[in-house]
Coordinates of C-alpha atoms in Angstrom, one line a residue:
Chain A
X75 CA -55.4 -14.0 -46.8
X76 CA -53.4 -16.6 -49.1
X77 CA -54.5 -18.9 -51.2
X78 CA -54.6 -21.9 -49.0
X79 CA -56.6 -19.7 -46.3
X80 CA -58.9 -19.4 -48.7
X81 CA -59.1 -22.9 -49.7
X82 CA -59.6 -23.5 -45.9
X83 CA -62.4 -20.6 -45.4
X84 CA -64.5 -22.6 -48.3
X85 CA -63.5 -25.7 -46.7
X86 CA -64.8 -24.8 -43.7
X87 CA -68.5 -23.4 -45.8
X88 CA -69.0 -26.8 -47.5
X89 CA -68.5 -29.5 -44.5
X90 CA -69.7 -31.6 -47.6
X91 CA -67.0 -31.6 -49.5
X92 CA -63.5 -33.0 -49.4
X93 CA -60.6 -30.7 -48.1
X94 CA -59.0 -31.7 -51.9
X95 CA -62.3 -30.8 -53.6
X96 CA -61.9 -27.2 -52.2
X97 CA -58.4 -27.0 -53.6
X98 CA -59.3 -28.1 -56.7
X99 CA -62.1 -25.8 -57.2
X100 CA -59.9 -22.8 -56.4
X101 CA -56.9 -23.9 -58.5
X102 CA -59.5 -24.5 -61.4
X103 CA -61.2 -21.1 -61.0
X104 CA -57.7 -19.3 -61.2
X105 CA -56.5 -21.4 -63.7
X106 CA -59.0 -20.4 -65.8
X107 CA -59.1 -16.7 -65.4
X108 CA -55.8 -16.3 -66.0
X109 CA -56.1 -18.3 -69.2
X110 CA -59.1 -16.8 -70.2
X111 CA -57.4 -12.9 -69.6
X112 CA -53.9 -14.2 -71.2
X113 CA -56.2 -14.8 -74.6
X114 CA -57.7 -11.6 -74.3
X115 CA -61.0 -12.6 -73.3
X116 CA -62.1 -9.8 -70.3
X117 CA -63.4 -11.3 -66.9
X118 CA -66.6 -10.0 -65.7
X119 CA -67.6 -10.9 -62.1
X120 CA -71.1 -9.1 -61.3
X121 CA -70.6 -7.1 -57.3
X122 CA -66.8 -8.2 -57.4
X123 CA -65.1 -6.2 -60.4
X124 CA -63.9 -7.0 -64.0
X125 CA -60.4 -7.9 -65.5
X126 CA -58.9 -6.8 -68.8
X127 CA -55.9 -6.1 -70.7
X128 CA -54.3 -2.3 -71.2
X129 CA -52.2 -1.8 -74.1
X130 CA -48.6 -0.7 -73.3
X131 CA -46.8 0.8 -76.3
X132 CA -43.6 0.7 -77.3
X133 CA -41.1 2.3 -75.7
X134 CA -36.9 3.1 -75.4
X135 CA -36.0 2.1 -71.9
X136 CA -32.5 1.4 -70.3
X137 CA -31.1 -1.2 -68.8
X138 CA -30.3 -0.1 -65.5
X139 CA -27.0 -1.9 -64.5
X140 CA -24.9 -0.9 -68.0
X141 CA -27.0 2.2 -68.8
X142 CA -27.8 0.8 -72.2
X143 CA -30.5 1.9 -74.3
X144 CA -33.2 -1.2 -74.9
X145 CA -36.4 -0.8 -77.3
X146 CA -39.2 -2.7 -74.9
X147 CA -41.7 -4.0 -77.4
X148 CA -45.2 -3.0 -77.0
X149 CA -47.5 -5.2 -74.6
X150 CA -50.7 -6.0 -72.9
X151 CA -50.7 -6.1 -69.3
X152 CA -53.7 -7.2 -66.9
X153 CA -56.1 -4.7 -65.3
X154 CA -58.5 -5.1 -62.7
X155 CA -61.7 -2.5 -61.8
X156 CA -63.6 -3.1 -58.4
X157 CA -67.3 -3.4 -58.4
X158 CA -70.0 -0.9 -57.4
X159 CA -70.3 -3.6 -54.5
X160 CA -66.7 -4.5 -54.0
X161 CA -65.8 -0.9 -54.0
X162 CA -68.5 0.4 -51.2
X163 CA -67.2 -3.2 -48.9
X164 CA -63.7 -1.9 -48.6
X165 CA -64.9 1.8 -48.4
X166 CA -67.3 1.2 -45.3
X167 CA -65.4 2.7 -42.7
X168 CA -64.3 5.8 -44.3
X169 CA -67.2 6.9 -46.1
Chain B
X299 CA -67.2 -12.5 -75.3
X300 CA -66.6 -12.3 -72.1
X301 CA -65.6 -14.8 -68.8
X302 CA -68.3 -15.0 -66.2
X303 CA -69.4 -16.5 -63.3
X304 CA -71.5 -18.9 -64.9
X305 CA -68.3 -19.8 -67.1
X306 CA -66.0 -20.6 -63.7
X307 CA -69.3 -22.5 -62.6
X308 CA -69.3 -24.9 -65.8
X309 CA -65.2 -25.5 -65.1
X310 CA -66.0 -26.6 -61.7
X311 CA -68.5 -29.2 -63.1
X312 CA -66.2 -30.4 -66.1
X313 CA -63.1 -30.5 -64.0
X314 CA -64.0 -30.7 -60.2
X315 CA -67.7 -32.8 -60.6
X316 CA -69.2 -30.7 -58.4
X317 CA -72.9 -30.7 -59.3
X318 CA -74.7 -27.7 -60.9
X319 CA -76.2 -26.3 -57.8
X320 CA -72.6 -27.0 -55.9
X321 CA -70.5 -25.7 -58.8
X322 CA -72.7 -22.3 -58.8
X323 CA -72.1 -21.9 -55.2
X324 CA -68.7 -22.7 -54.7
X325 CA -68.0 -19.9 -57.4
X326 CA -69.8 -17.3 -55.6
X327 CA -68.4 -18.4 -52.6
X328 CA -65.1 -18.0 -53.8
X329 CA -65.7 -14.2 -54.2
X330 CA -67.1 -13.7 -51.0
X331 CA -64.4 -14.8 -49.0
X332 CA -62.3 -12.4 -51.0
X333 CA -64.6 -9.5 -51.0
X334 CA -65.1 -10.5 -47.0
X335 CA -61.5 -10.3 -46.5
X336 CA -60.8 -7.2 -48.4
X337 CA -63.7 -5.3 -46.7
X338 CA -61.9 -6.1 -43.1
X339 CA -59.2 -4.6 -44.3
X340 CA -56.6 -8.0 -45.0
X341 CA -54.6 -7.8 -48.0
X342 CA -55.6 -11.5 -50.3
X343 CA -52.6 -12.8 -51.9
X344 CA -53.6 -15.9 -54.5
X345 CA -49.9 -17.1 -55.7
X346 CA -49.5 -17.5 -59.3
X347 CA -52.1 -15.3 -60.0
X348 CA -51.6 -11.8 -58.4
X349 CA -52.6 -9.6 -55.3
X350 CA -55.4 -7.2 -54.0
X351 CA -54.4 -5.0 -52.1
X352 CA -55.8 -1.7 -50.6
X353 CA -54.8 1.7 -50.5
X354 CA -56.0 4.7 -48.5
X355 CA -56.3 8.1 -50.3
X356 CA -56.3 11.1 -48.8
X357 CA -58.9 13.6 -49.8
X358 CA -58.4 15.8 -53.0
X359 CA -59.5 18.7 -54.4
X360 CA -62.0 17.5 -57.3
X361 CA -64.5 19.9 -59.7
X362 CA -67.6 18.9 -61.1
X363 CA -66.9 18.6 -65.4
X364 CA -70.1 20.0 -66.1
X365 CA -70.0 23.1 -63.8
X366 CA -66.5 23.5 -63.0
X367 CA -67.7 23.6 -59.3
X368 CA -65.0 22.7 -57.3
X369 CA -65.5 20.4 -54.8
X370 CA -63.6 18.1 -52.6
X371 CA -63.2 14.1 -53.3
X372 CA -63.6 12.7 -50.1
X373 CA -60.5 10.4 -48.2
X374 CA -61.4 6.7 -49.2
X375 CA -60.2 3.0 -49.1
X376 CA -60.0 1.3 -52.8
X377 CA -58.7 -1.8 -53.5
X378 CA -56.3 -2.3 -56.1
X379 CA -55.2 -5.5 -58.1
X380 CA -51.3 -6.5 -59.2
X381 CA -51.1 -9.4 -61.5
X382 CA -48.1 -12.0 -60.6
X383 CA -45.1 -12.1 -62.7
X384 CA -46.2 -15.6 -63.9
X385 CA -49.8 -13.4 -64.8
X386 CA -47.8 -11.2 -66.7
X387 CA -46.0 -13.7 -68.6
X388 CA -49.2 -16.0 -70.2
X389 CA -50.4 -12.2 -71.4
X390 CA -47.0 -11.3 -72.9
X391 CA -46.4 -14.9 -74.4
X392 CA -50.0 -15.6 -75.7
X393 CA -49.7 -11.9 -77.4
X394 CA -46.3 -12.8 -78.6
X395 CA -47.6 -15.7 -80.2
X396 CA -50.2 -14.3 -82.3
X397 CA -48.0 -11.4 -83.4
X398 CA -45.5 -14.2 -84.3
X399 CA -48.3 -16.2 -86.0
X400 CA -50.2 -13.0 -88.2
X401 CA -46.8 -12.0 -89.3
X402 CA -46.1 -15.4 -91.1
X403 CA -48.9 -15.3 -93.2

């Protein structure tokens, strides 16, 4: 599923609304997760999952055309953990 | 502090002017079609901000910490999240930033 087929599954739930109304919301609700993680404030969705940042330290890597060594500074990257709920969904047919 | 649904609700009144009852709903409904899609098995790929996929694990030999009982960890389906380049970036920059910023003072 892409973003637009999900703009058009919630599009298709609330009749009501306007097709642009449906974009909106989704491109608002994105929008602010991703600024809410990129200022380290963690995203808790209750029966979906939670994001936050892992620290990566520093470390000597290489660039891999020339072979030189590169010191990559240290950084946060995002980190996503299902739900109790989320996780026993996608698990259904195997457990 | 920490972002939650109630917090995406509030966006979708300020910015969208969906009402509060409309606002609260659209955000859980926003998680259901992903959860609904990820539970079926289809991989939900929201540009700009990153993927869920799923992967299948086999089954593992695991042992219970307390006992050291071994016993297996079943085969299972989880779903795992990779943040988009452009994802990547607002962390990296906003982080820069602040380093940038604390080491002026």
């Amino acid at each position: 599923m892409t973003k637009s087929e999900l703009i058009a599954k919630l599009t298709e739930r609330y009749p009501q609304l306007v097709g642009k109304d449906a974009e909106l919301a989704v491109k608002t609700i994105l929008d602010g997760m991703a600024r809410s993680l990129s200022q380290g404030q963690r995203i808790e969705i209750r029966g979906f999952g939670s994001f936050d940042l892992n620290y990566r330290p520093p470390r000597q890597g290489r660039n891999p055309k020339s072979g030189a060594k590169v010191l990559v500074p240290e950084k946060y990257v995002p980190h996503f953990k299902a739900g109790k709920e989320l996780r026993e969904m996608v698990d259904g047919e195997t457990a | 502090m920490t972002l939650t649904k109630a917090d995406l609700a509030d966006m979708l009144f300020d910015k969208v002017g969906l009402n509060k009852r409309e606002a609260k709903d659209m955000v859980e409904a926003f998680f259901d079609e992903i959860r609904a899609s990820l539970a079926e098995g289809d991989t939900v790929k929201l540009s700009g901000f990153g993927n869920f996929q799923l992967r299948d694990k086999p089954q593992r030999p695991g042992r219970n910490p307390k006992t050291g009982e071994e016993i297996p960890i079943s085969a299972r389906r989880v779903v795992t999240f990779h943040a988009s380049q452009k994802l990547k970036g607002m962390v990296e920059l906003h982080y820069a930033k602040q380093q940038q910023r604390s080491s002026n003072h």
